[in-house]
Short mmCIF file of C-alpha atoms in Angstrom, two decimals:
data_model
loop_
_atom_site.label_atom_id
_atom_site.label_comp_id
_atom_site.label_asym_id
_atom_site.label_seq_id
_atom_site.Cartn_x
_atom_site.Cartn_y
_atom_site.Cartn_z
CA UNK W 1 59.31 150.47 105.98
CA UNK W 2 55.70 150.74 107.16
CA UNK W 3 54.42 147.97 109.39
CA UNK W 4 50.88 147.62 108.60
CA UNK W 5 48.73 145.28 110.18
CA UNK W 6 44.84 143.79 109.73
CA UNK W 7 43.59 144.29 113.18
CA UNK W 8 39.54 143.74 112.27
CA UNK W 9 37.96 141.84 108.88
CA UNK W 10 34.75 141.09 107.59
CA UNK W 11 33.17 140.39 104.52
CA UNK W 12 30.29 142.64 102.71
CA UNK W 13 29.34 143.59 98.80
CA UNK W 14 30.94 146.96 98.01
CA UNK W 15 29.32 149.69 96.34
CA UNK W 16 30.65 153.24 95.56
CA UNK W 17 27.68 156.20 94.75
CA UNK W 18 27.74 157.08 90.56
CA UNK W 19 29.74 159.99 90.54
CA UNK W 20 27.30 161.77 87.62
CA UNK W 21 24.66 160.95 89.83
CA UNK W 22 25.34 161.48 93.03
CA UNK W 23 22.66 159.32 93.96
CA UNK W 24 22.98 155.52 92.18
CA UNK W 25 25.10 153.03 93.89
CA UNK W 26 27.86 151.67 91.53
CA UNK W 27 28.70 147.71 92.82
CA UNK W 28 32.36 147.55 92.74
CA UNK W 29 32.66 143.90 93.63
CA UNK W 30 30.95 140.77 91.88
CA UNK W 31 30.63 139.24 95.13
CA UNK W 32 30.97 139.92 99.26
CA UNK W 33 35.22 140.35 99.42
CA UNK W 34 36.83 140.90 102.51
CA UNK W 35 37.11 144.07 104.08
CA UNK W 36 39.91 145.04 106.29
CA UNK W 37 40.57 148.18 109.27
CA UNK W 38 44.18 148.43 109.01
CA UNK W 39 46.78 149.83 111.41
CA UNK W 40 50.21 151.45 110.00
CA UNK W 41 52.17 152.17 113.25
CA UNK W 42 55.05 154.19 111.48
CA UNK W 43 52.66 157.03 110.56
CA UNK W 44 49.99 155.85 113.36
CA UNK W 45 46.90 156.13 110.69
CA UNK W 46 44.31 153.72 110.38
CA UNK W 47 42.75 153.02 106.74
CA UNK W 48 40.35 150.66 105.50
CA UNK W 49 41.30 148.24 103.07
CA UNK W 50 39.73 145.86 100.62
CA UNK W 51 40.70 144.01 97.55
CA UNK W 52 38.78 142.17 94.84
CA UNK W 53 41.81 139.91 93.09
CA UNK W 54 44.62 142.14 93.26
CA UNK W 55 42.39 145.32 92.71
CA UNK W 56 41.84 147.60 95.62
CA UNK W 57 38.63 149.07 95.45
CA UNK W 58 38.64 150.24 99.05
CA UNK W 59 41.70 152.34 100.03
CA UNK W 60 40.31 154.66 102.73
CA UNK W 61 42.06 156.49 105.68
CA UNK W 62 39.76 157.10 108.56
CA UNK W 63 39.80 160.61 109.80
CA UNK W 64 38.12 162.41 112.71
CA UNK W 65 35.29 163.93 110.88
CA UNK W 66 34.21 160.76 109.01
CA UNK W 67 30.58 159.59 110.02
CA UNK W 68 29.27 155.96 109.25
CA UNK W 69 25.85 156.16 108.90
CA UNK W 70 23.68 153.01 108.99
CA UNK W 71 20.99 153.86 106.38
CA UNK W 72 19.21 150.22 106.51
CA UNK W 73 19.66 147.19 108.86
CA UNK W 74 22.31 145.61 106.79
CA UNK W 75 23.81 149.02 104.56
CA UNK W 76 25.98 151.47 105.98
CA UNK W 77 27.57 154.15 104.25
CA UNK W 78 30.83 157.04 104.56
CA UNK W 79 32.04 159.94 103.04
CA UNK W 80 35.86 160.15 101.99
CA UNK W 81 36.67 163.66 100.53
CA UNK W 82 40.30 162.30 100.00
CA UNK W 83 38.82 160.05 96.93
CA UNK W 84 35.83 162.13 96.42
CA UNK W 85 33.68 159.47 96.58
CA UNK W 86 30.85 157.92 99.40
CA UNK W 87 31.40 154.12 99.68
CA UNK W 88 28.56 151.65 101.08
CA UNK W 89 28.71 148.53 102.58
CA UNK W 90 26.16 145.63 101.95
CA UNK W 91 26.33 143.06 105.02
CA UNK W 92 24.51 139.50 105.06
CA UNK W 93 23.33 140.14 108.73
CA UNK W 94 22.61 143.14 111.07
CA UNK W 95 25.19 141.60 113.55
CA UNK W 96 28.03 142.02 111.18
CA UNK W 97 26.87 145.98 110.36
CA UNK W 98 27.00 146.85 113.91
CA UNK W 99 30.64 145.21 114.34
CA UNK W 100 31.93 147.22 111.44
CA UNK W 101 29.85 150.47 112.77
CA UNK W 102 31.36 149.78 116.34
CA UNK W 103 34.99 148.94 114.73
CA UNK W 104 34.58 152.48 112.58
CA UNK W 105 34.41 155.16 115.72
CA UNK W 106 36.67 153.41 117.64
CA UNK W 107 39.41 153.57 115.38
CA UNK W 108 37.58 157.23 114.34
CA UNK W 109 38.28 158.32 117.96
CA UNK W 110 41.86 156.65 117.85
CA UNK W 111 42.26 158.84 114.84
CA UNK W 112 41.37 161.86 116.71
CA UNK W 113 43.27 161.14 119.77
CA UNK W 114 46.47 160.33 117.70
CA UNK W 115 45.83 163.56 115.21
CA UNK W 116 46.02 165.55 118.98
CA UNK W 117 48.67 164.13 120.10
CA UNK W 118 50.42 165.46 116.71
CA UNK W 119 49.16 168.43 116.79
CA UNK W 120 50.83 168.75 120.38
CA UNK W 121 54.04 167.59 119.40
CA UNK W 122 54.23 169.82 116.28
CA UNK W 123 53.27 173.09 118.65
CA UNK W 124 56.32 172.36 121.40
CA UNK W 125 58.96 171.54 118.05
CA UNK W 126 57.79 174.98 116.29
CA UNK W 127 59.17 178.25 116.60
CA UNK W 128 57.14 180.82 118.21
CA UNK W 129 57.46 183.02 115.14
CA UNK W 130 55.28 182.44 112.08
CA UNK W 131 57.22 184.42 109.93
CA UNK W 132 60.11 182.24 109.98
CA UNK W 133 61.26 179.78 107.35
CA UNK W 134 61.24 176.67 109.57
CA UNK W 135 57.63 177.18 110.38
CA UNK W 136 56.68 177.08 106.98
CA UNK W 137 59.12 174.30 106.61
CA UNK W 138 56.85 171.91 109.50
CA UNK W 139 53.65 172.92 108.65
CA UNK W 140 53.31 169.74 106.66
CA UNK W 141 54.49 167.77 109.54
CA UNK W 142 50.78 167.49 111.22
CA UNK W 143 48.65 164.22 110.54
CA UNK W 144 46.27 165.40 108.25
CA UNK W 145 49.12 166.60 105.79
CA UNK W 146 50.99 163.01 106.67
CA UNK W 147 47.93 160.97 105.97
CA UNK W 148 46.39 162.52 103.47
CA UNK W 149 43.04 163.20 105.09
CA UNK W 150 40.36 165.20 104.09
CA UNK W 151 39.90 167.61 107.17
CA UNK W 152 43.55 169.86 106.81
CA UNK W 153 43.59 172.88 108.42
CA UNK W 154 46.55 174.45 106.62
CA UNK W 155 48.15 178.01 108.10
CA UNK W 156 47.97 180.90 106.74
CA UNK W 157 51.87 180.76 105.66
CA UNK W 158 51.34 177.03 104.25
CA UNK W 159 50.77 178.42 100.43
CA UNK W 160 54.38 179.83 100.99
CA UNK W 161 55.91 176.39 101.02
CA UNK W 162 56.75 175.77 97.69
CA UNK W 163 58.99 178.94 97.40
CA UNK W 164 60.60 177.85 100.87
CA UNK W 165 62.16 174.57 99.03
CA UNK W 166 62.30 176.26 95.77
CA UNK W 167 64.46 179.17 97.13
CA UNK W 168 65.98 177.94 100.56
CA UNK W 169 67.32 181.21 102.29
CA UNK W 170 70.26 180.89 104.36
CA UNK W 171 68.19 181.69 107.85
CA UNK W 172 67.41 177.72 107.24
CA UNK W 173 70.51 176.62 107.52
CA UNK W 174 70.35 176.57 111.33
CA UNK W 175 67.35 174.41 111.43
CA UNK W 176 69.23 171.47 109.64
CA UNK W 177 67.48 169.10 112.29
CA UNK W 178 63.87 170.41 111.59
CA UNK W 179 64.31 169.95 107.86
CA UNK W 180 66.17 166.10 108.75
CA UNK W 181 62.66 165.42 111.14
CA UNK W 182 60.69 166.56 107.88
CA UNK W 183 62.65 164.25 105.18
CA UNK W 184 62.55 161.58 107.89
CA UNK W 185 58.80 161.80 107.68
CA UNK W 186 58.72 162.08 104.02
CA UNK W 187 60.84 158.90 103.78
CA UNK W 188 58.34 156.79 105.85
CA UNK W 189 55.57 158.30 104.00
CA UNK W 190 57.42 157.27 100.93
CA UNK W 191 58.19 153.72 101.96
CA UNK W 192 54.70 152.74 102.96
CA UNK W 193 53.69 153.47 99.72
CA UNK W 194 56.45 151.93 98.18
CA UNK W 195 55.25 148.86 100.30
CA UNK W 196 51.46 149.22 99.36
CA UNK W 197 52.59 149.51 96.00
CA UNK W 198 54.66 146.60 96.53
CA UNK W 199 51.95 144.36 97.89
CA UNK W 200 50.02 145.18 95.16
CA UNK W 201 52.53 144.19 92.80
CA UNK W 202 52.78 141.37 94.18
CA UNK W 203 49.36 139.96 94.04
CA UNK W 204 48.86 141.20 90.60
CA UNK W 205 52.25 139.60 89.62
CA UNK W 206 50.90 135.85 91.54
CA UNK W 207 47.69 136.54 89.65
CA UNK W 208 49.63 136.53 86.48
CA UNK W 209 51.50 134.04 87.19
CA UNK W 210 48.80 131.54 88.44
CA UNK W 211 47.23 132.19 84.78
CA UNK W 212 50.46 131.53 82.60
CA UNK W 213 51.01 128.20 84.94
CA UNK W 214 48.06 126.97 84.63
CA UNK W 215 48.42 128.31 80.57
CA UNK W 216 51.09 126.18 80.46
CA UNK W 217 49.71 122.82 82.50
CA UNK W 218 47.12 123.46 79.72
CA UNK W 219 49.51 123.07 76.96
CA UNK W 220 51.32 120.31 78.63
CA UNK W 221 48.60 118.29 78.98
CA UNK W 222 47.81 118.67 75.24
CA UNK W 223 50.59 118.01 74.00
CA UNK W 224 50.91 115.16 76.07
CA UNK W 225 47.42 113.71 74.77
CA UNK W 226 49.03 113.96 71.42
CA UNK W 227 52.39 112.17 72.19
CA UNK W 228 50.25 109.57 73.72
CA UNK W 229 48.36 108.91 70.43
CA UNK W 230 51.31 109.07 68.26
CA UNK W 231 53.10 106.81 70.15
CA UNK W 232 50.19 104.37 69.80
CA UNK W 233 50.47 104.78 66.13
CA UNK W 234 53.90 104.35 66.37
CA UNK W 235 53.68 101.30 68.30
CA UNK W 236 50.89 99.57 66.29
CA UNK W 237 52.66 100.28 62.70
CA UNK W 238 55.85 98.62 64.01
CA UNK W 239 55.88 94.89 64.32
CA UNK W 240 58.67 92.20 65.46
CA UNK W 241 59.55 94.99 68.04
CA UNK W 242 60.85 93.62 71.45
CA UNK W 243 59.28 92.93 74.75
CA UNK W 244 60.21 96.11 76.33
CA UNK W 245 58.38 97.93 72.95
CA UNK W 246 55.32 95.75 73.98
CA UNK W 247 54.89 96.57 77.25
CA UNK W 248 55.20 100.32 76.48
CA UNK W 249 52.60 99.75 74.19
CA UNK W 250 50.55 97.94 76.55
CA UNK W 251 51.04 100.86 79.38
CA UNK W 252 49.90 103.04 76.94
CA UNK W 253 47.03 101.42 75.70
CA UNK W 254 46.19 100.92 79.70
CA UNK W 255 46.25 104.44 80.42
CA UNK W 256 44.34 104.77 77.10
CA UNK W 257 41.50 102.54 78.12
CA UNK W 258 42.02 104.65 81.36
CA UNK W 259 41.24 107.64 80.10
CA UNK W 260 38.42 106.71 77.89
CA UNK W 261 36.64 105.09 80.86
CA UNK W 262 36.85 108.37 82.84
CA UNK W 263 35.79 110.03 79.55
CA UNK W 264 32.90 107.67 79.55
CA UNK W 265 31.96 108.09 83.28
CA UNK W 266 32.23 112.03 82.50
CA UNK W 267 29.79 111.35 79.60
CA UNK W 268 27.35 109.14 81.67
CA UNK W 269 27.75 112.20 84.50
CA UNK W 270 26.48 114.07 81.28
CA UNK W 271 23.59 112.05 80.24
CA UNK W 272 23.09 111.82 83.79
CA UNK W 273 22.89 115.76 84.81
CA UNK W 274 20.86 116.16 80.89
CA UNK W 275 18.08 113.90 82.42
CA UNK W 276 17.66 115.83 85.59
CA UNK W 277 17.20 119.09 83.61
CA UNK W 278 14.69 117.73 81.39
CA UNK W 279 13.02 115.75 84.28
CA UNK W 280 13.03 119.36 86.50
CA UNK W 281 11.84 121.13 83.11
CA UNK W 282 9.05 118.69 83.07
CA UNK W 283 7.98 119.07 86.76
CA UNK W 284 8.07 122.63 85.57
CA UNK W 285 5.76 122.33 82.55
CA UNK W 286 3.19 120.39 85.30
CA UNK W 287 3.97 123.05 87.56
CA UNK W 288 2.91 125.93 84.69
CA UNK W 289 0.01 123.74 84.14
CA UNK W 290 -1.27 123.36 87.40
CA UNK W 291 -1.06 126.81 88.37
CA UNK W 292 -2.84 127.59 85.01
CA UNK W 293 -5.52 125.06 85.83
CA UNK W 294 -5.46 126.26 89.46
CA UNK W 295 -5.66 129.80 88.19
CA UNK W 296 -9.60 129.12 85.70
CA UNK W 297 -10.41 127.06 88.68
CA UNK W 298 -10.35 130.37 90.47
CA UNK W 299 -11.57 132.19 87.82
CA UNK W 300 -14.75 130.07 87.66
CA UNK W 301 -15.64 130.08 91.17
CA UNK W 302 -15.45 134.03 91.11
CA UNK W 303 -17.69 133.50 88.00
CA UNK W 304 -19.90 131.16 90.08
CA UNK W 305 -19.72 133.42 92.64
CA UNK W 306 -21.07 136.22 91.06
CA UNK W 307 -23.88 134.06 89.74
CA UNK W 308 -24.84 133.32 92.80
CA UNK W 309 -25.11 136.47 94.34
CA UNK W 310 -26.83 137.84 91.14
CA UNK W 311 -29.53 135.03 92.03
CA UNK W 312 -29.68 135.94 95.80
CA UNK W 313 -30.39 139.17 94.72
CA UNK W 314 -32.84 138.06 92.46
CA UNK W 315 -34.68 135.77 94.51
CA UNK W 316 -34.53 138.84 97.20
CA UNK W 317 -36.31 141.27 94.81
CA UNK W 318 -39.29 138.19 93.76
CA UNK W 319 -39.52 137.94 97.51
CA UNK W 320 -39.87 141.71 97.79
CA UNK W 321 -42.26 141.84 94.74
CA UNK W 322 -44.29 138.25 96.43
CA UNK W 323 -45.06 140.48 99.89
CA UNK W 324 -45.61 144.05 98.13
CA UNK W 325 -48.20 141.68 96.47
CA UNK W 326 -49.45 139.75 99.23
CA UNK W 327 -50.04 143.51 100.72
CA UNK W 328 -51.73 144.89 97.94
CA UNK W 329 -53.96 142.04 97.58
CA UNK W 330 -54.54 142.27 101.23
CA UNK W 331 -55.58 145.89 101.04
CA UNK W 332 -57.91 145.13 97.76
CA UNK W 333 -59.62 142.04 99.83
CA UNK W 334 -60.27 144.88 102.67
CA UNK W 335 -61.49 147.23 100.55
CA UNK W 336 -63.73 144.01 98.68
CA UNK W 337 -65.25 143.71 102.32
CA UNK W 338 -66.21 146.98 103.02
CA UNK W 339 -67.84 147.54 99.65
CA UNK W 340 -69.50 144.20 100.53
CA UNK W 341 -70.68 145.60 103.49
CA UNK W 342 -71.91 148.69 102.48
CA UNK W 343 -73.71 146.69 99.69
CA UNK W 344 -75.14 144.65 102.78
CA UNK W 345 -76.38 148.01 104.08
CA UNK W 346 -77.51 149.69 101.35
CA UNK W 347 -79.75 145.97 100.66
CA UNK W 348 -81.20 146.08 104.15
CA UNK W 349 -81.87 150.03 103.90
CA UNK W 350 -84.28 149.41 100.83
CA UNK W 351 -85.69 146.30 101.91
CA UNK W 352 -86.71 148.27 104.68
CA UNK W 353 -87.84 150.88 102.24
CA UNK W 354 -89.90 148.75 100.45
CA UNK W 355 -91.57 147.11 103.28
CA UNK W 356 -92.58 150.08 104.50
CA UNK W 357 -94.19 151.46 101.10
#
């Protein structure tokens, strides 16, 4: 049985890209859920993890040629082949992205150092011959094939497989403890997912079962209500009954008067709460109002505005007109004075004509 373990959580909206698109994000939670890095130490994988109820919309191994990218402050994104699907991360703070960012290459390098160190392992328990059996046999034993991941780099001879357990030769038989190290393997991979599956199971079957209880608190409670009432009929169309009968009926009618005071509070909590929404729906009307009013305030002083440079304008072009005036006059009171002069001359000139005649 797999021992997997949370080892780094944090909380984010999670999306998944529209796979018509290719380019859409698809929000796969209602809300920011909890996501998880977990480590499985019997097949030495880490996967990311994260469930909305008992749904798991995030079931992601991390492999060495995964890339987080942070595409905003608070956004990050990866690629999993495996589900052939990009997933993307919405954060409430930049803080919490770079965590998550930091968490996802160290655990990527763990991956890589731990896919090595299989690779290593599998190349001293093979057979220097490729054309064996029992290396076609433990070419799934390496980590990608194990964990599912995305980046396999399968041998040439790994398409022969299926014939090698379809048709096993007798040149196997002396490899009986390769083939046990393979089912051995198998088996683990087996029970984690028997225990994933199991967890799963689990919280779907505490989901249901949280419903039907509180189903049946539901019905309990109603059918109490009516008991309750029926005894008080009971109790009030019976008389001469004895003391014991009374005080039954006076618990009763207690709890009654009980529960119709809390169902009066609950109505004044009511009337209460209706009040505030009409009172805020009010404050909104004002607020509509005044922004209205506030809004042909505006619109009249750009109207006044525009009047008023319409007049400066104006009274600039009179006061143009006034001093093209003024000049013109001025020129016509010069040319007035010469004429006078000239007048002045031609007088003198035939006075002087005459007096000499």
């Amino acid at each position: 049985m797999s021992e997997e373990q949370p080892i780094f959580s944090t909380r984010a909206h999670v999306f998944q890209i529209d796979p018509n698109t290719k380019k859409n994000w698809v929000p796969t939670s209602k809300h920011a859920v909890t996501v998880s890095y977990f480590f499985d130490s019997t097949r030495n994988v880490y996967r990311i993890i994260s469930l909305d109820g008992s749904k798991a919309i995030i079931n992601s191994t991390i492999t060495p040629n995964m890339t987080f990218t942070k595409t905003s402050q608070k956004f990050g994104q990866w690629a999993d082949s495996r589900a052939n699907t990009v997933y993307g991360l919405g954060f409430s703070s930049e803080s919490h992205l770079v965590k998550f960012a930091d968490k996802f290459a160290e655990f990527k390098e763990a991956a890589r150092l731990a896919k090595e160190k299989s690779q290593e392992k599998t190349e001293l328990t093979s057979t220097p011959s490729q054309e064996s059996a029992p290396g076609d046999l433990q070419s799934p034993l390496t980590s990608e094939s194990l964990n599912g991941t995305d980046d396999e780099r399968i041998t040439p001879e790994a398409p022969q497989l299926p014939e090698a357990r379809a048709e096993p030769s007798q040149n196997a038989l002396p490899f009986s403890h390769s083939s046990s190290s393979i089912n051995k393997h198998w088996e683990a991979e087996l029970a984690a997912l028997k225990g994933n599956n199991a967890k799963l199971t689990a919280a779907l079957l505490e989901s249901t079962a949280n419903v039907k209880q509180w189903k049946q608190q539901l019905a309990a409670y109603q059918e109490e209500a009516e008991r309750l009432h029926k005894r008080v009929t009971e109790l009030e169309c019976v008389s001469g009954q004895t003391t014991a009968i009374k005080s039954q009926k006076t618990e009763l009618n207690q709890t009654i008067e009980e529960l119709e005071m809390a169902l009066k509070a609950k109505e004044e909590e009511l009337e209460r709460l209706k009040a505030e929404v009409e009172s805020a729906n009010e404050f909104r009307t004002q607020k509509d109002s005044l922004t209205q009013k506030l809004q042909d305030t505006e619109s009249r002083n750009q109207t006044l505005e525009a009047q008023l440079s319409d007049l400066e304008q104006r009274l600039e072009s009179s006061q143009l007109e006034r001093e093209a005036f003024r000049k013109s006059l001025r020129s016509l009171l010069e040319l007035l004075d010469s004429k006078i002069f000239e007048l002045n001359e031609l007088r003198d000139t035939l006075a002087k004509l005459l007096e000499g005649s």
